[in-house]
């Protein structure tokens, strides 16, 4: 009987300890950050770890605002749905704060200005503007702003890919004539792959910002103050130098 009581007592202790542990976790309130680590130099995998400009930026913001964050990697078109369904609380993914997205989520002030560019095979002089894409086979990434820009031009034969490297590979193997992509990742791919070039064509500027749910005003303010602190302390400038 005594033995049984002892066992029971130990069992109760284990259960209550586990409960305590659980509560501690909850108190810490981890903030989940969604990204798509296929967008160098903003976010990419290096030795299995997610790194890049955005990742360092959000880690610095978290430090400034004493937030504990955990980064979750997912497909780009799954990011805003994950935010809405509370799988993540923040999205930072080189995401352009465009009007369409602003209807669904809130954005911080912009942290980077970019634009769409056209990547072609080196020596291809037939494309010098976005209008020149008419009649061409053009690779874009599903749901990216490049997809929207090219979709507005009539008469383009659009091929949609899930990740920018897939589009670049299609260009290298002549499956498409051009790929429309954000400026920095495009420069990155052109620098790392022989035989590619960026066509001289102008597109409207786009601004990247961090997204949160519409009702999460407290988190938005926190991010805003963190972003300001990171800029004021010169950390932002250092990251720019490191990645661009
Ligand atoms: N800036 C583009 C967009 O918002 C691409 C972003 C990305 O691929 N990570 O759609």
PDB file of C-alpha atoms and ligand atoms in Angstrom:
ATOM      1  CA  UNK A   1       0.000   0.000   0.000  1.00  0.00           C
ATOM      2  CA  UNK A   2       2.779   2.378   0.997  1.00  0.00           C
ATOM      3  CA  UNK A   3       4.541   1.594  -2.238  1.00  0.00           C
ATOM      4  CA  UNK A   4       1.412   2.401  -4.211  1.00  0.00           C
ATOM      5  CA  UNK A   5       1.019   5.715  -2.373  1.00  0.00           C
ATOM      6  CA  UNK A   6       4.605   6.609  -3.131  1.00  0.00           C
ATOM      7  CA  UNK A   7       4.118   5.878  -6.790  1.00  0.00           C
ATOM      8  CA  UNK A   8       0.966   7.994  -6.797  1.00  0.00           C
ATOM      9  CA  UNK A   9       2.758  10.848  -5.089  1.00  0.00           C
ATOM     10  CA  UNK A  10       5.561  10.765  -7.631  1.00  0.00           C
ATOM     11  CA  UNK A  11       3.019  10.677 -10.452  1.00  0.00           C
ATOM     12  CA  UNK A  12       1.261  13.765  -9.053  1.00  0.00           C
ATOM     13  CA  UNK A  13       4.594  15.559  -8.735  1.00  0.00           C
ATOM     14  CA  UNK A  14       5.506  14.787 -12.347  1.00  0.00           C
ATOM     15  CA  UNK A  15       2.149  16.025 -13.619  1.00  0.00           C
ATOM     16  CA  UNK A  16       2.312  19.279 -11.653  1.00  0.00           C
ATOM     17  CA  UNK A  17       5.905  19.893 -12.729  1.00  0.00           C
ATOM     18  CA  UNK A  18       4.881  19.404 -16.356  1.00  0.00           C
ATOM     19  CA  UNK A  19       1.988  21.819 -15.876  1.00  0.00           C
ATOM     20  CA  UNK A  20       4.369  24.424 -14.424  1.00  0.00           C
ATOM     21  CA  UNK A  21       6.678  24.025 -17.389  1.00  0.00           C
ATOM     22  CA  UNK A  22       3.788  24.524 -19.752  1.00  0.00           C
ATOM     23  CA  UNK A  23       2.722  27.700 -18.014  1.00  0.00           C
ATOM     24  CA  UNK A  24       6.235  29.113 -18.160  1.00  0.00           C
ATOM     25  CA  UNK A  25       6.293  28.557 -21.929  1.00  0.00           C
ATOM     26  CA  UNK A  26       3.004  30.409 -22.205  1.00  0.00           C
ATOM     27  CA  UNK A  27       4.230  33.341 -20.127  1.00  0.00           C
ATOM     28  CA  UNK A  28       7.217  33.794 -22.417  1.00  0.00           C
ATOM     29  CA  UNK A  29       4.813  34.385 -25.322  1.00  0.00           C
ATOM     30  CA  UNK A  30       6.885  33.508 -28.317  1.00  0.00           C
ATOM     31  CA  UNK A  31       6.146  35.667 -31.348  1.00  0.00           C
ATOM     32  CA  UNK A  32       6.142  33.629 -34.543  1.00  0.00           C
ATOM     33  CA  UNK A  33       7.683  35.199 -37.610  1.00  0.00           C
ATOM     34  CA  UNK A  34       6.798  33.878 -41.063  1.00  0.00           C
ATOM     35  CA  UNK A  35       9.176  34.113 -44.008  1.00  0.00           C
ATOM     36  CA  UNK A  36      10.036  32.355 -47.249  1.00  0.00           C
ATOM     37  CA  UNK A  37      13.753  31.582 -47.216  1.00  0.00           C
ATOM     38  CA  UNK A  38      14.141  31.573 -50.999  1.00  0.00           C
ATOM     39  CA  UNK A  39      14.735  35.252 -51.583  1.00  0.00           C
ATOM     40  CA  UNK A  40      18.437  36.094 -51.276  1.00  0.00           C
ATOM     41  CA  UNK A  41      19.857  38.364 -49.915  1.00  0.00           C
ATOM     42  CA  UNK A  42      16.743  39.094 -47.812  1.00  0.00           C
ATOM     43  CA  UNK A  43      16.125  35.549 -46.617  1.00  0.00           C
ATOM     44  CA  UNK A  44      17.810  32.309 -47.588  1.00  0.00           C
ATOM     45  CA  UNK A  45      19.206  29.139 -46.123  1.00  0.00           C
ATOM     46  CA  UNK A  46      22.889  28.878 -45.300  1.00  0.00           C
ATOM     47  CA  UNK A  47      24.110  25.623 -43.781  1.00  0.00           C
ATOM     48  CA  UNK A  48      20.530  24.811 -42.928  1.00  0.00           C
ATOM     49  CA  UNK A  49      20.023  28.095 -41.078  1.00  0.00           C
ATOM     50  CA  UNK A  50      17.727  30.917 -42.160  1.00  0.00           C
ATOM     51  CA  UNK A  51      19.717  34.073 -42.640  1.00  0.00           C
ATOM     52  CA  UNK A  52      19.701  37.288 -44.683  1.00  0.00           C
ATOM     53  CA  UNK A  53      18.983  40.988 -44.340  1.00  0.00           C
ATOM     54  CA  UNK A  54      15.367  40.592 -43.189  1.00  0.00           C
ATOM     55  CA  UNK A  55      16.259  37.885 -40.698  1.00  0.00           C
ATOM     56  CA  UNK A  56      18.991  39.940 -39.063  1.00  0.00           C
ATOM     57  CA  UNK A  57      16.734  42.983 -39.096  1.00  0.00           C
ATOM     58  CA  UNK A  58      13.866  41.218 -37.314  1.00  0.00           C
ATOM     59  CA  UNK A  59      16.283  39.646 -34.805  1.00  0.00           C
ATOM     60  CA  UNK A  60      17.687  43.105 -34.017  1.00  0.00           C
ATOM     61  CA  UNK A  61      14.178  44.564 -33.707  1.00  0.00           C
ATOM     62  CA  UNK A  62      13.274  41.700 -31.365  1.00  0.00           C
ATOM     63  CA  UNK A  63      16.345  42.438 -29.248  1.00  0.00           C
ATOM     64  CA  UNK A  64      15.451  46.121 -29.005  1.00  0.00           C
ATOM     65  CA  UNK A  65      11.863  45.406 -28.006  1.00  0.00           C
ATOM     66  CA  UNK A  66      12.595  42.355 -25.847  1.00  0.00           C
ATOM     67  CA  UNK A  67      10.502  40.041 -27.963  1.00  0.00           C
ATOM     68  CA  UNK A  68      11.196  36.360 -28.159  1.00  0.00           C
ATOM     69  CA  UNK A  69      10.784  35.314 -31.760  1.00  0.00           C
ATOM     70  CA  UNK A  70      10.750  32.060 -33.643  1.00  0.00           C
ATOM     71  CA  UNK A  71      11.146  32.015 -37.408  1.00  0.00           C
ATOM     72  CA  UNK A  72       8.926  29.774 -39.527  1.00  0.00           C
ATOM     73  CA  UNK A  73       9.823  29.082 -43.160  1.00  0.00           C
ATOM     74  CA  UNK A  74       6.951  28.540 -45.602  1.00  0.00           C
ATOM     75  CA  UNK A  75       5.889  29.206 -49.195  1.00  0.00           C
ATOM     76  CA  UNK A  76       5.511  32.879 -50.097  1.00  0.00           C
ATOM     77  CA  UNK A  77       1.848  32.625 -51.041  1.00  0.00           C
ATOM     78  CA  UNK A  78       1.148  30.866 -47.730  1.00  0.00           C
ATOM     79  CA  UNK A  79       2.515  33.752 -45.636  1.00  0.00           C
ATOM     80  CA  UNK A  80      -0.502  36.052 -45.426  1.00  0.00           C
ATOM     81  CA  UNK A  81      -2.966  33.167 -44.896  1.00  0.00           C
ATOM     82  CA  UNK A  82      -0.674  31.938 -42.067  1.00  0.00           C
ATOM     83  CA  UNK A  83      -0.776  35.437 -40.567  1.00  0.00           C
ATOM     84  CA  UNK A  84      -4.570  35.633 -40.797  1.00  0.00           C
ATOM     85  CA  UNK A  85      -5.045  32.197 -39.251  1.00  0.00           C
ATOM     86  CA  UNK A  86      -2.606  33.070 -36.422  1.00  0.00           C
ATOM     87  CA  UNK A  87      -0.035  30.431 -37.319  1.00  0.00           C
ATOM     88  CA  UNK A  88       2.419  33.328 -37.353  1.00  0.00           C
ATOM     89  CA  UNK A  89       2.190  36.838 -35.872  1.00  0.00           C
ATOM     90  CA  UNK A  90       4.608  38.727 -38.108  1.00  0.00           C
ATOM     91  CA  UNK A  91       5.582  38.390 -41.763  1.00  0.00           C
ATOM     92  CA  UNK A  92       8.914  39.672 -43.032  1.00  0.00           C
ATOM     93  CA  UNK A  93       9.800  38.349 -46.471  1.00  0.00           C
ATOM     94  CA  UNK A  94      10.856  41.149 -48.792  1.00  0.00           C
ATOM     95  CA  UNK A  95       7.132  41.676 -49.013  1.00  0.00           C
ATOM     96  CA  UNK A  96       5.950  44.698 -50.935  1.00  0.00           C
ATOM     97  CA  UNK A  97       3.351  46.706 -49.072  1.00  0.00           C
ATOM     98  CA  UNK A  98       0.945  47.036 -51.991  1.00  0.00           C
ATOM     99  CA  UNK A  99      -2.652  48.299 -51.938  1.00  0.00           C
ATOM    100  CA  UNK A 100      -4.144  44.832 -52.319  1.00  0.00           C
ATOM    101  CA  UNK A 101      -2.281  43.453 -49.301  1.00  0.00           C
ATOM    102  CA  UNK A 102      -2.959  46.590 -47.254  1.00  0.00           C
ATOM    103  CA  UNK A 103      -6.642  45.697 -47.400  1.00  0.00           C
ATOM    104  CA  UNK A 104      -5.936  42.466 -45.535  1.00  0.00           C
ATOM    105  CA  UNK A 105      -3.045  43.291 -43.170  1.00  0.00           C
ATOM    106  CA  UNK A 106      -1.225  46.212 -41.587  1.00  0.00           C
ATOM    107  CA  UNK A 107       2.305  47.151 -42.559  1.00  0.00           C
ATOM    108  CA  UNK A 108       5.039  48.967 -40.641  1.00  0.00           C
ATOM    109  CA  UNK A 109       6.747  51.882 -42.323  1.00  0.00           C
ATOM    110  CA  UNK A 110       8.840  50.658 -45.241  1.00  0.00           C
ATOM    111  CA  UNK A 111      12.358  49.384 -44.569  1.00  0.00           C
ATOM    112  CA  UNK A 112      13.575  48.919 -48.149  1.00  0.00           C
ATOM    113  CA  UNK A 113      12.815  50.300 -51.612  1.00  0.00           C
ATOM    114  CA  UNK A 114      13.047  47.967 -54.578  1.00  0.00           C
ATOM    115  CA  UNK A 115      11.629  47.541 -58.069  1.00  0.00           C
ATOM    116  CA  UNK A 116      10.905  44.788 -60.560  1.00  0.00           C
ATOM    117  CA  UNK A 117      13.606  44.080 -63.131  1.00  0.00           C
ATOM    118  CA  UNK A 118      13.808  41.835 -66.174  1.00  0.00           C
ATOM    119  CA  UNK A 119      16.456  39.119 -66.160  1.00  0.00           C
ATOM    120  CA  UNK A 120      17.487  37.933 -69.645  1.00  0.00           C
ATOM    121  CA  UNK A 121      20.185  35.806 -71.233  1.00  0.00           C
ATOM    122  CA  UNK A 122      23.403  37.780 -71.673  1.00  0.00           C
ATOM    123  CA  UNK A 123      23.536  39.286 -75.177  1.00  0.00           C
ATOM    124  CA  UNK A 124      19.764  39.415 -75.614  1.00  0.00           C
ATOM    125  CA  UNK A 125      19.123  42.971 -76.811  1.00  0.00           C
ATOM    126  CA  UNK A 126      15.493  42.458 -77.778  1.00  0.00           C
ATOM    127  CA  UNK A 127      14.112  43.469 -74.368  1.00  0.00           C
ATOM    128  CA  UNK A 128      14.591  47.082 -73.291  1.00  0.00           C
ATOM    129  CA  UNK A 129      11.286  47.830 -71.599  1.00  0.00           C
ATOM    130  CA  UNK A 130       8.421  45.990 -69.938  1.00  0.00           C
ATOM    131  CA  UNK A 131       6.402  46.509 -73.140  1.00  0.00           C
ATOM    132  CA  UNK A 132       9.011  44.489 -75.021  1.00  0.00           C
ATOM    133  CA  UNK A 133       7.807  41.441 -73.063  1.00  0.00           C
ATOM    134  CA  UNK A 134       4.782  41.296 -75.389  1.00  0.00           C
ATOM    135  CA  UNK A 135       4.868  38.089 -77.373  1.00  0.00           C
ATOM    136  CA  UNK A 136       7.608  36.629 -75.160  1.00  0.00           C
ATOM    137  CA  UNK A 137       7.580  33.724 -72.756  1.00  0.00           C
ATOM    138  CA  UNK A 138       8.136  35.269 -69.322  1.00  0.00           C
ATOM    139  CA  UNK A 139       8.738  33.542 -66.029  1.00  0.00           C
ATOM    140  CA  UNK A 140       7.286  35.029 -62.835  1.00  0.00           C
ATOM    141  CA  UNK A 141       6.819  33.738 -59.325  1.00  0.00           C
ATOM    142  CA  UNK A 142       3.288  32.905 -58.305  1.00  0.00           C
ATOM    143  CA  UNK A 143       1.712  35.704 -56.262  1.00  0.00           C
ATOM    144  CA  UNK A 144       4.804  37.926 -56.251  1.00  0.00           C
ATOM    145  CA  UNK A 145       4.422  41.548 -57.280  1.00  0.00           C
ATOM    146  CA  UNK A 146       6.331  40.651 -60.478  1.00  0.00           C
ATOM    147  CA  UNK A 147       3.403  38.375 -61.343  1.00  0.00           C
ATOM    148  CA  UNK A 148       1.040  41.357 -60.969  1.00  0.00           C
ATOM    149  CA  UNK A 149       3.230  43.674 -63.065  1.00  0.00           C
ATOM    150  CA  UNK A 150       3.589  41.193 -65.944  1.00  0.00           C
ATOM    151  CA  UNK A 151      -0.074  40.155 -65.764  1.00  0.00           C
ATOM    152  CA  UNK A 152      -1.013  43.743 -66.607  1.00  0.00           C
ATOM    153  CA  UNK A 153       0.905  43.680 -69.884  1.00  0.00           C
ATOM    154  CA  UNK A 154      -1.212  42.283 -72.696  1.00  0.00           C
ATOM    155  CA  UNK A 155       0.012  39.503 -74.929  1.00  0.00           C
ATOM    156  CA  UNK A 156       2.669  38.031 -72.635  1.00  0.00           C
ATOM    157  CA  UNK A 157       2.949  34.281 -72.378  1.00  0.00           C
ATOM    158  CA  UNK A 158       3.347  33.898 -68.614  1.00  0.00           C
ATOM    159  CA  UNK A 159       4.923  30.882 -66.918  1.00  0.00           C
ATOM    160  CA  UNK A 160       4.446  30.822 -63.157  1.00  0.00           C
ATOM    161  CA  UNK A 161       6.976  29.255 -60.787  1.00  0.00           C
ATOM    162  CA  UNK A 162       6.920  28.680 -57.061  1.00  0.00           C
ATOM    163  CA  UNK A 163      10.356  30.057 -56.269  1.00  0.00           C
ATOM    164  CA  UNK A 164      12.706  32.515 -57.940  1.00  0.00           C
ATOM    165  CA  UNK A 165      15.519  29.979 -58.452  1.00  0.00           C
ATOM    166  CA  UNK A 166      13.039  27.833 -60.419  1.00  0.00           C
ATOM    167  CA  UNK A 167      12.345  30.785 -62.730  1.00  0.00           C
ATOM    168  CA  UNK A 168      16.065  31.447 -63.152  1.00  0.00           C
ATOM    169  CA  UNK A 169      16.677  27.783 -63.999  1.00  0.00           C
ATOM    170  CA  UNK A 170      13.910  27.950 -66.611  1.00  0.00           C
ATOM    171  CA  UNK A 171      15.652  30.960 -68.183  1.00  0.00           C
ATOM    172  CA  UNK A 172      19.001  29.177 -68.186  1.00  0.00           C
ATOM    173  CA  UNK A 173      17.500  26.209 -69.987  1.00  0.00           C
ATOM    174  CA  UNK A 174      15.661  28.466 -72.504  1.00  0.00           C
ATOM    175  CA  UNK A 175      12.212  27.449 -71.295  1.00  0.00           C
ATOM    176  CA  UNK A 176      11.419  31.170 -70.955  1.00  0.00           C
ATOM    177  CA  UNK A 177      12.850  34.285 -72.648  1.00  0.00           C
ATOM    178  CA  UNK A 178      12.946  36.411 -69.505  1.00  0.00           C
ATOM    179  CA  UNK A 179      12.195  36.390 -65.790  1.00  0.00           C
ATOM    180  CA  UNK A 180      10.684  39.318 -63.888  1.00  0.00           C
ATOM    181  CA  UNK A 181      11.897  39.523 -60.335  1.00  0.00           C
ATOM    182  CA  UNK A 182      12.662  41.983 -57.511  1.00  0.00           C
ATOM    183  CA  UNK A 183      15.865  43.966 -58.111  1.00  0.00           C
ATOM    184  CA  UNK A 184      18.103  42.667 -55.304  1.00  0.00           C
ATOM    185  CA  UNK A 185      17.441  38.934 -55.693  1.00  0.00           C
ATOM    186  CA  UNK A 186      17.809  39.430 -59.475  1.00  0.00           C
ATOM    187  CA  UNK A 187      21.249  41.054 -59.020  1.00  0.00           C
ATOM    188  CA  UNK A 188      22.166  38.205 -56.703  1.00  0.00           C
ATOM    189  CA  UNK A 189      21.256  35.529 -59.246  1.00  0.00           C
ATOM    190  CA  UNK A 190      22.977  37.380 -62.095  1.00  0.00           C
ATOM    191  CA  UNK A 191      26.159  37.710 -60.037  1.00  0.00           C
ATOM    192  CA  UNK A 192      26.181  34.032 -59.136  1.00  0.00           C
ATOM    193  CA  UNK A 193      25.239  32.547 -62.522  1.00  0.00           C
ATOM    194  CA  UNK A 194      27.132  32.960 -65.778  1.00  0.00           C
ATOM    195  CA  UNK A 195      25.283  34.023 -68.897  1.00  0.00           C
ATOM    196  CA  UNK A 196      22.565  36.144 -67.317  1.00  0.00           C
ATOM    197  CA  UNK A 197      21.994  39.909 -67.413  1.00  0.00           C
ATOM    198  CA  UNK A 198      19.533  42.511 -66.247  1.00  0.00           C
ATOM    199  CA  UNK A 199      17.730  44.342 -69.064  1.00  0.00           C
ATOM    200  CA  UNK A 200      17.615  48.132 -68.986  1.00  0.00           C
ATOM    201  CA  UNK A 201      13.944  48.658 -68.229  1.00  0.00           C
ATOM    202  CA  UNK A 202      12.277  50.863 -65.658  1.00  0.00           C
ATOM    203  CA  UNK A 203       9.514  49.766 -63.340  1.00  0.00           C
ATOM    204  CA  UNK A 204       7.708  51.528 -60.531  1.00  0.00           C
ATOM    205  CA  UNK A 205       9.312  51.517 -57.105  1.00  0.00           C
ATOM    206  CA  UNK A 206       8.026  49.115 -54.468  1.00  0.00           C
ATOM    207  CA  UNK A 207       8.459  49.298 -50.733  1.00  0.00           C
ATOM    208  CA  UNK A 208       9.082  46.348 -48.467  1.00  0.00           C
ATOM    209  CA  UNK A 209       7.502  46.419 -45.022  1.00  0.00           C
ATOM    210  CA  UNK A 210       6.737  44.069 -42.125  1.00  0.00           C
ATOM    211  CA  UNK A 211       3.156  42.777 -41.907  1.00  0.00           C
ATOM    212  CA  UNK A 212       0.975  42.060 -38.880  1.00  0.00           C
ATOM    213  CA  UNK A 213      -2.730  41.299 -38.425  1.00  0.00           C
ATOM    214  CA  UNK A 214      -5.053  44.313 -38.651  1.00  0.00           C
ATOM    215  CA  UNK A 215      -6.120  44.081 -34.999  1.00  0.00           C
ATOM    216  CA  UNK A 216      -2.589  43.631 -33.659  1.00  0.00           C
ATOM    217  CA  UNK A 217      -1.937  47.344 -33.155  1.00  0.00           C
ATOM    218  CA  UNK A 218       0.244  46.793 -30.086  1.00  0.00           C
ATOM    219  CA  UNK A 219       2.612  44.543 -32.024  1.00  0.00           C
ATOM    220  CA  UNK A 220       2.659  47.018 -34.914  1.00  0.00           C
ATOM    221  CA  UNK A 221       3.736  49.805 -32.549  1.00  0.00           C
ATOM    222  CA  UNK A 222       6.381  47.580 -31.018  1.00  0.00           C
ATOM    223  CA  UNK A 223       7.820  46.761 -34.434  1.00  0.00           C
ATOM    224  CA  UNK A 224       7.699  50.410 -35.408  1.00  0.00           C
ATOM    225  CA  UNK A 225       9.642  51.471 -32.316  1.00  0.00           C
ATOM    226  CA  UNK A 226      12.089  48.592 -32.783  1.00  0.00           C
ATOM    227  CA  UNK A 227      12.684  49.560 -36.395  1.00  0.00           C
ATOM    228  CA  UNK A 228      13.299  53.151 -35.346  1.00  0.00           C
ATOM    229  CA  UNK A 229      15.763  52.089 -32.634  1.00  0.00           C
ATOM    230  CA  UNK A 230      17.633  49.830 -35.063  1.00  0.00           C
ATOM    231  CA  UNK A 231      17.910  52.764 -37.488  1.00  0.00           C
ATOM    232  CA  UNK A 232      18.875  55.302 -34.794  1.00  0.00           C
ATOM    233  CA  UNK A 233      21.653  53.055 -33.505  1.00  0.00           C
ATOM    234  CA  UNK A 234      23.145  52.603 -36.973  1.00  0.00           C
ATOM    235  CA  UNK A 235      22.456  48.847 -36.988  1.00  0.00           C
ATOM    236  CA  UNK A 236      20.239  49.176 -40.063  1.00  0.00           C
ATOM    237  CA  UNK A 237      23.035  50.959 -41.928  1.00  0.00           C
ATOM    238  CA  UNK A 238      25.483  48.172 -41.013  1.00  0.00           C
ATOM    239  CA  UNK A 239      23.087  45.530 -42.323  1.00  0.00           C
ATOM    240  CA  UNK A 240      22.695  47.444 -45.585  1.00  0.00           C
ATOM    241  CA  UNK A 241      26.473  47.465 -45.987  1.00  0.00           C
ATOM    242  CA  UNK A 242      26.705  43.789 -45.157  1.00  0.00           C
ATOM    243  CA  UNK A 243      24.079  42.573 -47.613  1.00  0.00           C
ATOM    244  CA  UNK A 244      23.987  45.029 -50.529  1.00  0.00           C
TER     245      UNK A 244
HETATM  246  N1  LIG B   1       8.504  41.809 -53.262  1.00  0.00           N
HETATM  247  C1  LIG B   1       7.815  40.727 -53.900  1.00  0.00           C
HETATM  248  C2  LIG B   1       6.425  40.623 -53.364  1.00  0.00           C
HETATM  249  O1  LIG B   1       6.116  41.196 -52.382  1.00  0.00           O
HETATM  250  C3  LIG B   1       8.550  39.397 -53.745  1.00  0.00           C
HETATM  251  C4  LIG B   1       8.767  38.972 -52.342  1.00  0.00           C
HETATM  252  C5  LIG B   1       9.349  37.584 -52.126  1.00  0.00           C
HETATM  253  O2  LIG B   1       9.433  36.787 -52.978  1.00  0.00           O
HETATM  254  N2  LIG B   1       9.805  37.269 -50.983  1.00  0.00           N
HETATM  255  O3  LIG B   1       5.601  39.948 -53.926  1.00  0.00           O
END
